[in-house]
CSV table of C-alpha atoms in Angstrom, one decimal:
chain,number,residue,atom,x,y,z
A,1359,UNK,CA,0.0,0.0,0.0
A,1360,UNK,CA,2.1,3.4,-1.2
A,1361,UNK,CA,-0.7,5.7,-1.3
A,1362,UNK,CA,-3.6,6.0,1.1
A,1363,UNK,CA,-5.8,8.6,-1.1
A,1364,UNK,CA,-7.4,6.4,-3.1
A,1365,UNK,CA,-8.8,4.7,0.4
A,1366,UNK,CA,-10.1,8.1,1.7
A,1367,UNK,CA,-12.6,8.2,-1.8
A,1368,UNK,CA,-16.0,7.0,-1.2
A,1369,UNK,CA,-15.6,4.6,-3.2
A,1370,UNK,CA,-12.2,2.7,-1.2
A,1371,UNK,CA,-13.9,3.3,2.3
A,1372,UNK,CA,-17.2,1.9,0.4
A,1373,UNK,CA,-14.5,-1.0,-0.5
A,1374,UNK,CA,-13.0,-0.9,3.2
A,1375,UNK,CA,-16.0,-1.4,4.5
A,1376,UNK,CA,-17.1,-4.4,2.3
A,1377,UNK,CA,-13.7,-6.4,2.9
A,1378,UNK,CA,-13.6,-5.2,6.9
A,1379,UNK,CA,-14.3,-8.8,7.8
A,1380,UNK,CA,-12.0,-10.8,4.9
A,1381,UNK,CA,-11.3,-13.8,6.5
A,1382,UNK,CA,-7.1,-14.4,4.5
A,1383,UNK,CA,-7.7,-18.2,3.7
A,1384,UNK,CA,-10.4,-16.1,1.2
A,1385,UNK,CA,-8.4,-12.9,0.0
A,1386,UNK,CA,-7.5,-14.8,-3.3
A,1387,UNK,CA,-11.2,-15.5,-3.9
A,1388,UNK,CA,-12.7,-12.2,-2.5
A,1389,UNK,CA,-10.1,-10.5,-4.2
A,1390,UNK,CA,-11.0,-11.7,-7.7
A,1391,UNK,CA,-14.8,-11.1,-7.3
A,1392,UNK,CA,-13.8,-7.5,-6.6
A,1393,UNK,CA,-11.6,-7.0,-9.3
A,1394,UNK,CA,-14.6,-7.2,-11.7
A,1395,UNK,CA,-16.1,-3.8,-10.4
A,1396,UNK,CA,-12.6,-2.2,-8.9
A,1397,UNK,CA,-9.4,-1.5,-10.0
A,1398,UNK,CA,-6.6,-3.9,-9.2
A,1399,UNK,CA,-4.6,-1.6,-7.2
A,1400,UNK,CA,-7.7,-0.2,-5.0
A,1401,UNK,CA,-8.0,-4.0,-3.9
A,1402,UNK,CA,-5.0,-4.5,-3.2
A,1403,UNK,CA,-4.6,-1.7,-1.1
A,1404,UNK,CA,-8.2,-2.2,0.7
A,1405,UNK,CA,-7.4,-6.0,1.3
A,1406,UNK,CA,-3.9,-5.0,2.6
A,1407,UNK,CA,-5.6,-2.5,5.0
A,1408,UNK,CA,-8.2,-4.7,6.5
A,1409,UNK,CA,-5.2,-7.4,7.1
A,1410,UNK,CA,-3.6,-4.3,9.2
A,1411,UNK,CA,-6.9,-3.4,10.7
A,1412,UNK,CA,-7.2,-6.6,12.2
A,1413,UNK,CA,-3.6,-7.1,13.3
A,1414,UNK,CA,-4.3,-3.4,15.3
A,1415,UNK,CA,-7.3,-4.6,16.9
A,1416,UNK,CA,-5.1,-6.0,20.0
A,1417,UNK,CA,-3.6,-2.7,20.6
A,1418,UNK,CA,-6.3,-0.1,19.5
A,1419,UNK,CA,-9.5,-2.2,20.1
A,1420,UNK,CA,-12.2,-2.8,17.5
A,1421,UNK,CA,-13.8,-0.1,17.5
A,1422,UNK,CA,-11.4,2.4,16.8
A,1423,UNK,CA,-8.8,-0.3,14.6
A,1424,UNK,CA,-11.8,-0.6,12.4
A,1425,UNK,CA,-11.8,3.2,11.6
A,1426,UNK,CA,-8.4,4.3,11.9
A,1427,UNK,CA,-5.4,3.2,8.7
A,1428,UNK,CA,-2.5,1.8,9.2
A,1429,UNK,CA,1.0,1.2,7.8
A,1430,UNK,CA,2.6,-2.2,8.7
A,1431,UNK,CA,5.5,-0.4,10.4
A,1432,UNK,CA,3.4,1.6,11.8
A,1433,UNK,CA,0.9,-0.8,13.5
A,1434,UNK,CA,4.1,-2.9,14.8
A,1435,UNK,CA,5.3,0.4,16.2
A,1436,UNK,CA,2.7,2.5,17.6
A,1437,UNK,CA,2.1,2.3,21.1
A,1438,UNK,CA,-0.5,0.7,22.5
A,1439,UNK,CA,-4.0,2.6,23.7
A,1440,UNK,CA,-3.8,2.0,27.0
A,1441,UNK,CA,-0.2,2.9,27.6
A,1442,UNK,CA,-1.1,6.1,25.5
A,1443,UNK,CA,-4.2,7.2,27.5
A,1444,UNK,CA,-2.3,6.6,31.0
A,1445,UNK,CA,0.5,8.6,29.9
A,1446,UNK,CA,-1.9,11.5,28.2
A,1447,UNK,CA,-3.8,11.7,31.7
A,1448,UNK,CA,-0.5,12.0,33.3
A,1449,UNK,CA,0.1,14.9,31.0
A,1450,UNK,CA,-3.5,16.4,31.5
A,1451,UNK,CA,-2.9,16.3,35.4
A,1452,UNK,CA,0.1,18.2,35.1
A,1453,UNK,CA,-1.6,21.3,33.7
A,1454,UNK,CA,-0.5,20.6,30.2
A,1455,UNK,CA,-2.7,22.2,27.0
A,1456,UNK,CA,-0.6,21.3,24.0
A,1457,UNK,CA,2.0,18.9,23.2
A,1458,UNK,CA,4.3,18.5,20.0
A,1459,UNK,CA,4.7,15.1,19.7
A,1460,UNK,CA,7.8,14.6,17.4
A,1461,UNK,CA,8.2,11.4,15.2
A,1462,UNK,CA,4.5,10.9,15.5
A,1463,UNK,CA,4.2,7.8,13.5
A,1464,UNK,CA,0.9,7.0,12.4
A,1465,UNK,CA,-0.8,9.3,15.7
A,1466,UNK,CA,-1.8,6.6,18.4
A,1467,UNK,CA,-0.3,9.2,20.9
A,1468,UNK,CA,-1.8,11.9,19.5
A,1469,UNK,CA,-4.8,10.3,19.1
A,1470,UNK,CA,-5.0,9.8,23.3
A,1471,UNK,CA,-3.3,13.6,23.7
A,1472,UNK,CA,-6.4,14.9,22.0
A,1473,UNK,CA,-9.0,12.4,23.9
A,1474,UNK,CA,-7.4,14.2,26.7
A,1475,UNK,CA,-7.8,17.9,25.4
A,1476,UNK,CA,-4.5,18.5,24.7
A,1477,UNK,CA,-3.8,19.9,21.3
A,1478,UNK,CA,-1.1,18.1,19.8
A,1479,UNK,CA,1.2,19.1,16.8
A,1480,UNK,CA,2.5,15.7,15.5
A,1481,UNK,CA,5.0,15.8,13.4
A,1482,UNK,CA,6.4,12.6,11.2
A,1483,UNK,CA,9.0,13.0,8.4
A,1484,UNK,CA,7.4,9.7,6.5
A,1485,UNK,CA,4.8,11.2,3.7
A,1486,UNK,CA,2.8,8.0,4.4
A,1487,UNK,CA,3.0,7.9,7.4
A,1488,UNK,CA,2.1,11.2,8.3
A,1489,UNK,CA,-0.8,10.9,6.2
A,1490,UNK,CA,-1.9,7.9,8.1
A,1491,UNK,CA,-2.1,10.1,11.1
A,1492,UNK,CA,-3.9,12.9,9.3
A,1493,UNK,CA,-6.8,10.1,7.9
A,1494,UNK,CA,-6.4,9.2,11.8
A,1495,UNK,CA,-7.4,12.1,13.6
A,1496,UNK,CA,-9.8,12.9,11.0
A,1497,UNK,CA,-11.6,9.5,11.3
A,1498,UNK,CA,-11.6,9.5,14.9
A,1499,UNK,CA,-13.2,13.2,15.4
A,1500,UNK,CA,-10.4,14.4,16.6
A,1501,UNK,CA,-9.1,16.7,13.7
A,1502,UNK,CA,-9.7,20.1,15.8
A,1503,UNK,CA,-7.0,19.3,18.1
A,1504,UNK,CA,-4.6,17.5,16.0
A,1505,UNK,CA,-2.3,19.5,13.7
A,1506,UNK,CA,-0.3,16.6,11.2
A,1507,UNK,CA,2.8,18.4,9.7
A,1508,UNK,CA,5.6,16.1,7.7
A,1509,UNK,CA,8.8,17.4,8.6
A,1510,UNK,CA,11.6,16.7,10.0
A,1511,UNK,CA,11.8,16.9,13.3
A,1512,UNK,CA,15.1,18.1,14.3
A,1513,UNK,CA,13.6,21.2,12.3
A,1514,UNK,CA,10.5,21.3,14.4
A,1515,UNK,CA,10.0,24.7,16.8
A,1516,UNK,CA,8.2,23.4,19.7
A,1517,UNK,CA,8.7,26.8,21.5
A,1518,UNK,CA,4.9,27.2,21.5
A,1519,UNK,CA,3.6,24.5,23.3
A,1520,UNK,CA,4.0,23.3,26.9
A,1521,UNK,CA,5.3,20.4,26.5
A,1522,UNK,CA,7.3,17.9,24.0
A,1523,UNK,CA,6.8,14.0,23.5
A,1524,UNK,CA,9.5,12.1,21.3
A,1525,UNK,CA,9.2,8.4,20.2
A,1526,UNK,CA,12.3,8.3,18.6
A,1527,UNK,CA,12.1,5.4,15.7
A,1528,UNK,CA,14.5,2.3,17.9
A,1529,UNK,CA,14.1,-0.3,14.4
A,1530,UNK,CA,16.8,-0.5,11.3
A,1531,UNK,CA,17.0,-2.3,8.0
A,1532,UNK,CA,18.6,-5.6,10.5
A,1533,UNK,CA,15.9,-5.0,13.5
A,1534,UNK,CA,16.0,-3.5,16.9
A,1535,UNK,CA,18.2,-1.1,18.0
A,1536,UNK,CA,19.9,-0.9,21.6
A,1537,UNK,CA,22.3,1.8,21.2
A,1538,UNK,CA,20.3,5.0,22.0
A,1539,UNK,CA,22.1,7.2,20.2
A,1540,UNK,CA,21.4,4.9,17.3
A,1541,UNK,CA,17.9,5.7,17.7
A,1542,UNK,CA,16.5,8.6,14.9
A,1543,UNK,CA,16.4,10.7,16.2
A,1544,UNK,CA,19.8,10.4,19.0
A,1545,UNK,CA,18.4,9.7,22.7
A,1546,UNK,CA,21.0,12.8,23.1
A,1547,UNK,CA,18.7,14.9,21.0
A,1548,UNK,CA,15.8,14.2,22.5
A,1549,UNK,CA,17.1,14.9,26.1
A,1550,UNK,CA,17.8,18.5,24.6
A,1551,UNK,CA,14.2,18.9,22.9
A,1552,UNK,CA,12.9,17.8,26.4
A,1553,UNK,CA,15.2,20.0,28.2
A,1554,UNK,CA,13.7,22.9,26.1
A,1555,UNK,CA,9.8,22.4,26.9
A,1556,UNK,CA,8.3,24.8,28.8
A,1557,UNK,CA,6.4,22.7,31.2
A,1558,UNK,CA,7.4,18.9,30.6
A,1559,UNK,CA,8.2,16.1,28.1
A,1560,UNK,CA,8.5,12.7,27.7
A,1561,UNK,CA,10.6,10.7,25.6
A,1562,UNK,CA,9.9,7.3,25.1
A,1563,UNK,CA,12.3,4.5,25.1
A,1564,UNK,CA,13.4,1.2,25.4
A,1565,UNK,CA,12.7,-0.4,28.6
A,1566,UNK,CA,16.1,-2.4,28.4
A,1567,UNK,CA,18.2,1.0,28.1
A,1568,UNK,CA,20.5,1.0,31.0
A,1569,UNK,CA,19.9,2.8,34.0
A,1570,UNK,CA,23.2,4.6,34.1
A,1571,UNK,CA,22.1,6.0,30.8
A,1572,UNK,CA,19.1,7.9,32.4
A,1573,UNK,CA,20.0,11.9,32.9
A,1574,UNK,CA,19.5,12.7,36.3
A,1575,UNK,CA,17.5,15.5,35.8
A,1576,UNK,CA,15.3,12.7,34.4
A,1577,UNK,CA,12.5,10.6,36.0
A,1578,UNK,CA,12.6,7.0,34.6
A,1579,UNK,CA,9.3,5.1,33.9
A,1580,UNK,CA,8.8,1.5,33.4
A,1581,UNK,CA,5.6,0.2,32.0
A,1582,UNK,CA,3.7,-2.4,31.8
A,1583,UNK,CA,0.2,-3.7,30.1
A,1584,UNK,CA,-1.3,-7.0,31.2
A,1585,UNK,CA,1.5,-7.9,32.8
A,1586,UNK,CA,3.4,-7.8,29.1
A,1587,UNK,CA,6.2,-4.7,29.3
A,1588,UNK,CA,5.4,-2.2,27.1
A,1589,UNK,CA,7.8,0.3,27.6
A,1590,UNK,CA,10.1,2.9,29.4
A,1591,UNK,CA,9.7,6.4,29.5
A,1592,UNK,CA,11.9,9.6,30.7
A,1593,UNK,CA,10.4,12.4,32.0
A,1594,UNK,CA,11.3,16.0,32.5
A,1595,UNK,CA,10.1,18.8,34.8
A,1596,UNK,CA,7.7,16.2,36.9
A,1597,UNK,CA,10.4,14.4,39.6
A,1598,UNK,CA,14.2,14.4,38.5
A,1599,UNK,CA,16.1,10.8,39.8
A,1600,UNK,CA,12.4,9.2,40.7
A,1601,UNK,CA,12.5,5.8,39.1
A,1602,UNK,CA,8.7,3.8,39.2
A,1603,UNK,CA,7.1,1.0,37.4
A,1604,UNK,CA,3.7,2.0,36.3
A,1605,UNK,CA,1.3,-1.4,35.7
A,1606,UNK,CA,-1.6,-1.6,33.9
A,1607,UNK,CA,-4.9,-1.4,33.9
A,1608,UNK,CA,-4.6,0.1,37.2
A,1609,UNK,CA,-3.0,2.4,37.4
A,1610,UNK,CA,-0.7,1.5,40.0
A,1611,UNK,CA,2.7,2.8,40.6
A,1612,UNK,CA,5.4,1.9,42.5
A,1613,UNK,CA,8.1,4.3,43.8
A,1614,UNK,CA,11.7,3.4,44.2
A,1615,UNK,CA,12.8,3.9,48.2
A,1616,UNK,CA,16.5,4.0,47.5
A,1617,UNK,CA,16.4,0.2,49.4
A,1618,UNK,CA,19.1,-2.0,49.2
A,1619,UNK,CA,19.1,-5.5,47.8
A,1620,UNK,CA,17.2,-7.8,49.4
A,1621,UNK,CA,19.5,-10.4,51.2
A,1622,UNK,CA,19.5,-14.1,50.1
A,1623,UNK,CA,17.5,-16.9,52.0
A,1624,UNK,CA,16.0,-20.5,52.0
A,1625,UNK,CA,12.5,-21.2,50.2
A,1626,UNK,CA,9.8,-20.1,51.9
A,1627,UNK,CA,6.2,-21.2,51.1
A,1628,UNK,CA,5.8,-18.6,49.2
A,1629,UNK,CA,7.6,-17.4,45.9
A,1630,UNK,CA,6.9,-14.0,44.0
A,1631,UNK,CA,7.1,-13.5,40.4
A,1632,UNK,CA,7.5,-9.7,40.4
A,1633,UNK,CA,5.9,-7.9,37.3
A,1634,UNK,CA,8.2,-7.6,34.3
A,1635,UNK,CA,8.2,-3.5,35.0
A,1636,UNK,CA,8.8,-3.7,38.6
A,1637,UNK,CA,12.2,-6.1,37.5
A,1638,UNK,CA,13.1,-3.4,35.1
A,1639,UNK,CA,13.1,-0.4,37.2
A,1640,UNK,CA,15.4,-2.2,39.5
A,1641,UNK,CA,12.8,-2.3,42.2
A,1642,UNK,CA,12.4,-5.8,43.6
A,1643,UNK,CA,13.4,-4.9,46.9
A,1644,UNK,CA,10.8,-2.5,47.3
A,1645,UNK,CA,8.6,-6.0,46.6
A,1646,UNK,CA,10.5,-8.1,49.1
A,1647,UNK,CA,10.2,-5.4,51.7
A,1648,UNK,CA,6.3,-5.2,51.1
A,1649,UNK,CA,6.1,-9.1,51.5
A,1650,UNK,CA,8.1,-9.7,53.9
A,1651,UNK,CA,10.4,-11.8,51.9
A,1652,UNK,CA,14.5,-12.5,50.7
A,1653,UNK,CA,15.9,-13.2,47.4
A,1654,UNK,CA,16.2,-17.2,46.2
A,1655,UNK,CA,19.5,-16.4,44.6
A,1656,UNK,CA,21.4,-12.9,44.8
A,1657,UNK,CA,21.5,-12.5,41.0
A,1658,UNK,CA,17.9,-13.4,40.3
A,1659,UNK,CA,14.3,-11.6,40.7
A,1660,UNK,CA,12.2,-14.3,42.5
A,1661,UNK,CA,11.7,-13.3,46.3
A,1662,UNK,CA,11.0,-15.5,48.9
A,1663,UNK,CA,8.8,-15.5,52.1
A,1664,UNK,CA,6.9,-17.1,54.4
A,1665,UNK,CA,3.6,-15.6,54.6
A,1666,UNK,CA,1.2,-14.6,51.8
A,1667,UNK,CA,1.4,-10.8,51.2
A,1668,UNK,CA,-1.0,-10.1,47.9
A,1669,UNK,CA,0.4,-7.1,46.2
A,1670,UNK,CA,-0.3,-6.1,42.8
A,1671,UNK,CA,3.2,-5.9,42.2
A,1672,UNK,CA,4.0,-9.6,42.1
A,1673,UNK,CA,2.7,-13.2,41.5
A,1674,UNK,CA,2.1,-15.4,44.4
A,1675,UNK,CA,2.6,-18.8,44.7
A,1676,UNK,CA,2.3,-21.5,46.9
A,1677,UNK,CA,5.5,-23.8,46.9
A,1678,UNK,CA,5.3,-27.6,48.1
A,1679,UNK,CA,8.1,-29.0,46.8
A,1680,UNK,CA,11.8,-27.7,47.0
A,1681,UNK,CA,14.2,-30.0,45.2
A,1682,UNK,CA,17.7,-29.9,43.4
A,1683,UNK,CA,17.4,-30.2,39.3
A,1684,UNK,CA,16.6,-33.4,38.4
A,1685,UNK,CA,14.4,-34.8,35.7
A,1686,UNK,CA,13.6,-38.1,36.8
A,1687,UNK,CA,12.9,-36.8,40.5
A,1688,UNK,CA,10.7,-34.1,38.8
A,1689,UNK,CA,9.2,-36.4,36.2
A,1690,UNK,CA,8.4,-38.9,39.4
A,1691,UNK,CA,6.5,-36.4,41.6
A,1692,UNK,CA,4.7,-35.1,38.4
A,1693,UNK,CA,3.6,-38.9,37.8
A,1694,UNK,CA,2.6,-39.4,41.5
A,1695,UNK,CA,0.8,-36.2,41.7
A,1696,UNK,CA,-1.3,-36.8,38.2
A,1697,UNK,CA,-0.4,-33.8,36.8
A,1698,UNK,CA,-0.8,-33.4,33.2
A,1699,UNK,CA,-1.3,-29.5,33.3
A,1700,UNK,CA,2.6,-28.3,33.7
A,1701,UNK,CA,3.5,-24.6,33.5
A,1702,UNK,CA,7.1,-24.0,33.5
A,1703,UNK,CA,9.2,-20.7,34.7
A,1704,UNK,CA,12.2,-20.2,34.5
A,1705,UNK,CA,15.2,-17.7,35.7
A,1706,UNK,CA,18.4,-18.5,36.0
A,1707,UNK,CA,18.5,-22.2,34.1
A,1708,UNK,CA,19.7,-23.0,30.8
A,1709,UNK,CA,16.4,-25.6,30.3
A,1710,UNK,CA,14.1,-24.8,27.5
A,1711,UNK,CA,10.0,-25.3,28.5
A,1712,UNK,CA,9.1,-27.2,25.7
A,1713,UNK,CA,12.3,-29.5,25.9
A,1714,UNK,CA,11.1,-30.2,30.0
A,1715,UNK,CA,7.9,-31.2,28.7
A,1716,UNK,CA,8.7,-33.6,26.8
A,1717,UNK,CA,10.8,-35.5,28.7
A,1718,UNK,CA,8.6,-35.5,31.8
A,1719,UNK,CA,5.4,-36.2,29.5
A,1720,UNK,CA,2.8,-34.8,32.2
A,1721,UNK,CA,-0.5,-36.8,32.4
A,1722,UNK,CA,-3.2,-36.5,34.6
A,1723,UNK,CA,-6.2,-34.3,35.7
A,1724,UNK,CA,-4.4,-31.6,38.0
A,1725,UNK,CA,-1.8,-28.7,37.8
A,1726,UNK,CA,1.2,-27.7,38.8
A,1727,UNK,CA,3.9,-24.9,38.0
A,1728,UNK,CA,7.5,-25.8,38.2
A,1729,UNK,CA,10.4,-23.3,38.6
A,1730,UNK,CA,13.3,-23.9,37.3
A,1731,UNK,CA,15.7,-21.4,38.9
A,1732,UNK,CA,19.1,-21.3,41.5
A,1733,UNK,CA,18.6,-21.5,45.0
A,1734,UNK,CA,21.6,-19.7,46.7
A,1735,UNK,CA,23.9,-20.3,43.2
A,1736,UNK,CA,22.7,-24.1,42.4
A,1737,UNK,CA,19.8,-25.6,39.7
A,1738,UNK,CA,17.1,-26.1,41.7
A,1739,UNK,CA,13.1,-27.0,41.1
A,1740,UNK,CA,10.6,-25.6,43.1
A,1741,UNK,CA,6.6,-26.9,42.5
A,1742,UNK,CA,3.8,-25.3,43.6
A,1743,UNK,CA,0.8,-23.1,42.1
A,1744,UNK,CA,-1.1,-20.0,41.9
A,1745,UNK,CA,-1.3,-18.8,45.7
C-alpha cells in the first residue's frame, strides 16, 4: 500500500467497509470477485488494510482499529491505547494544553493527547506515514486538536507548546536497535528537545536501556500492560532521579525507596514473580520489603517468604516442593501427583519449557507450575501453584 488517497474516496472506504471482515484463507477469492467492479490496485490496497486493521485490533481495540489506517510499520510500532491514554492523563494532570509530539508515527499518541484535550502538533518525516495520522485524527473526530505536519523533526519549533513528546524510531534495516544514540532521532537529542519544553516532556524509550544512561535530571518510567512490558519512559520537569514501574490497567505505581538489595534466603512457602516493569526499574526490593520476603538467589528476581502478602506488584505462589534439578525426581512427583497441566518458569536455568515437557510427558487431571531457577547459586526445582 504506497498511497492511502485512493482509500479516503467514497468509493475505497465503500471498499473498506465491504472487505472489513475478509477472512485471509479467502483474500485470493474475495479479491477476484472485486476485481470485476474495482481497480486492481484499490483491492490491493483495501485487502492489505483490512489485514492491518485486524492485526491493530489487540492494541487499538475494534472499534477504533476498524476506523483508523494503518501502515505495517506503523501498527508494529505504535504504542498501545492503553499505555497512550495513562501517559496522556499524566500529562492532562500536570496542567499541560498542547503537546508537540515529534516522530508521531501513524498518531496513536496523538490520538490519546487529543481524547485528553491536549492539542497536539505531531510531526512525522514519513509522507505516508504522516498521512496515516492525518486520515487518523480525521476518522476519529479528533481533527480540531490535532495538527499533522511532515517534517523533520530536528527542524520542528516546539517553542509554542507546553510540553514535548519524542518516540524516537528504535528499528533499522537488520531490527531492533539498543544503542540509544542509534535511535532517529539520537536519545541525546531528544534529552535537549525535552530539556527545552516549557512545562514537561517525555521521551519514550526502550525499557532495556540502561539505567546509568538515564539523565539525572530525568524521572525513569517503566511500564507495563497486562503484565506484558510495554515500555520505558523519561520524563522531565515532573520528579528528577524518581524511578517507578507503572502497571496496567490500574494504574498502579510503585516508587523506588532507594532500598538496598534484598539479602539471600532459604525457600519459603511462598515465591513472588515480580511484574516484568517492577524487575526493570530495578525495584524488587521494594517487593521483598512489602512481603516480607529475601531473594532465592542474589543474582535473580524471584523473592522469597513465608507468609502470603497479595500485592499487585507480584505473582504469588504456593511452593510444596523444594528439590535440586533433576528430571527423573521431577518427572516422578509429576507422575505421583497426576499432573498433566505443567506450566514451566524459568530464571536463571539454561532448560528450555518445551524441551522439560517432553521429557517428563505430564499426564493427569491436575496442575502444577514448576520453577526452574538457582537456590543460593545451584539448579534447583521448586513446585507449587497460583497462591
Amino acid at each position: 500500500m504506497n498511497d492511502l488517497a485512493p482509500l479516503l474516496t467514497p468509493e475505497g472506504r465503500a471498499l473498506l467497509d465491504e472487505v472489513r471482515d475478509t477472512d485471509p484463507a479467502q483474500e485470493l477469492a474475495v479479491a477476484t470477485r472485486l476485481r470485476r467492479e474495482h481497480p486492481a490496485e484499490l483491492v490491493s490496497a483495501a485487502l492489505g488494510q483490512a489485514r492491518l486493521r485486524q492485526r491493530a485490533v489487540v492494541k487499538f481495540g475494534a472499534e477504533d482499529a476498524g476506523r483508523m489506517f494503518f501502515t505495517p510499520n506503523g501498527v508494529e510500532q505504535s504504542t498501545r491505547a492503553s499505555v497512550a491514554a495513562y501517559r496522556a492523563r499524566r500529562m492532562a494532570d500536570l496542567g499541560i494544553t498542547s503537546v508537540a509530539d515529534l516522530c508521531c508515527g501513524i498518531g496513536g499518541d496523538a490520538i490519546a493527547l487529543a481524547r485528553a484535550g491536549i492539542r497536539v502538533l505531531a510531526v512525522d518525516r514519513d509522507p505516508q506515514t504522516a498521512a496515516a495520522a492525518r486520515a487518523n485524527a480525521d476518522a476519529l473526530g479528533l481533527a480540531g486538536l490535532v495538527e499533522v505536519r511532515e517534517a523533520d523533526v530536528t527542524e520542528v519549533d516546539t517553542a509554542g507548546f507546553d510540553a514535548v513528546f519524542v518516540d524516537p524510531a528504535r528499528r533499522g534495516g537488520r531490527g531492533r536497535i539498543f544503542d540509544p544514540e542509534a535511535y532517529s532521532p539520537p536519545l541525546s537529542w531528544a534529552v535537549s528537545a525535552a530539556r527545552r519544553a516549557p512545562r514537561a516532556a517525555a521521551l519514550k524509550i526502550a525499557p532495556g536501556i540502561p539505567h546509568e544512561a538515564v539523565p539525572e535530571d530525568a524521572e525513569a518510567e517503566w511500564i507495563s500492560d497486562g503484565g506484558d512490558v510495554k515500555e520505558a519512559v523519561l520524563w522531565f520537569g515532573t520528579e528528577p532521579g524518581a524511578v517507578r514501574a507503572t502497571l496496567l490497567p490500574g494504574p498502579r505505581t510503585l516508587l523506588s525507596r532507594g532500598l538496598p538489595d534484598p539479602a539471600v534466603r532459604p525457600p519459603g512457602r511462598y515465591l513472588y514473580e515480580p511484574d516484568g516493569a517492577v524487575i526493570r526499574a530495578h525495584l524488587v526490593a521494594e517487593v521483598a520489603d512489602r512481603v516480607g520476603g529475601g531473594l532465592l538467589d542474589a543474582t535473580i528476581a524471584y523473592v522469597t517468604a513465608d507468609a502470603l502478602h497479595p500485592t499487585p506488584y507480584a505473582t504469588a505462589y504456593e511452593i510444596t516442593d523444594h528439590l535440586p534439578f533433576n528430571v527423573k525426581k521431577l518427572k516422578a512427583l509429576l507422575r505421583e501427583r497426576q499432573v498433566g497441566t505443567l506450566t514451566v518458569k524459568k530464571r536463571g536455568s539454561a532448560v528450555e519449557p518445551e524441551e522439560l515437557r517432553r521429557k517428563v510427558k505430564p499426564q493427569g487431571p491436575h496442575a502444577a507450575t514448576v520453577f526452574l531457577t538457582r537456590v543460593a547459586g545451584a539448579p534447583a526445582m521448586l513446585i507449587g501453584h497460583p497462591a
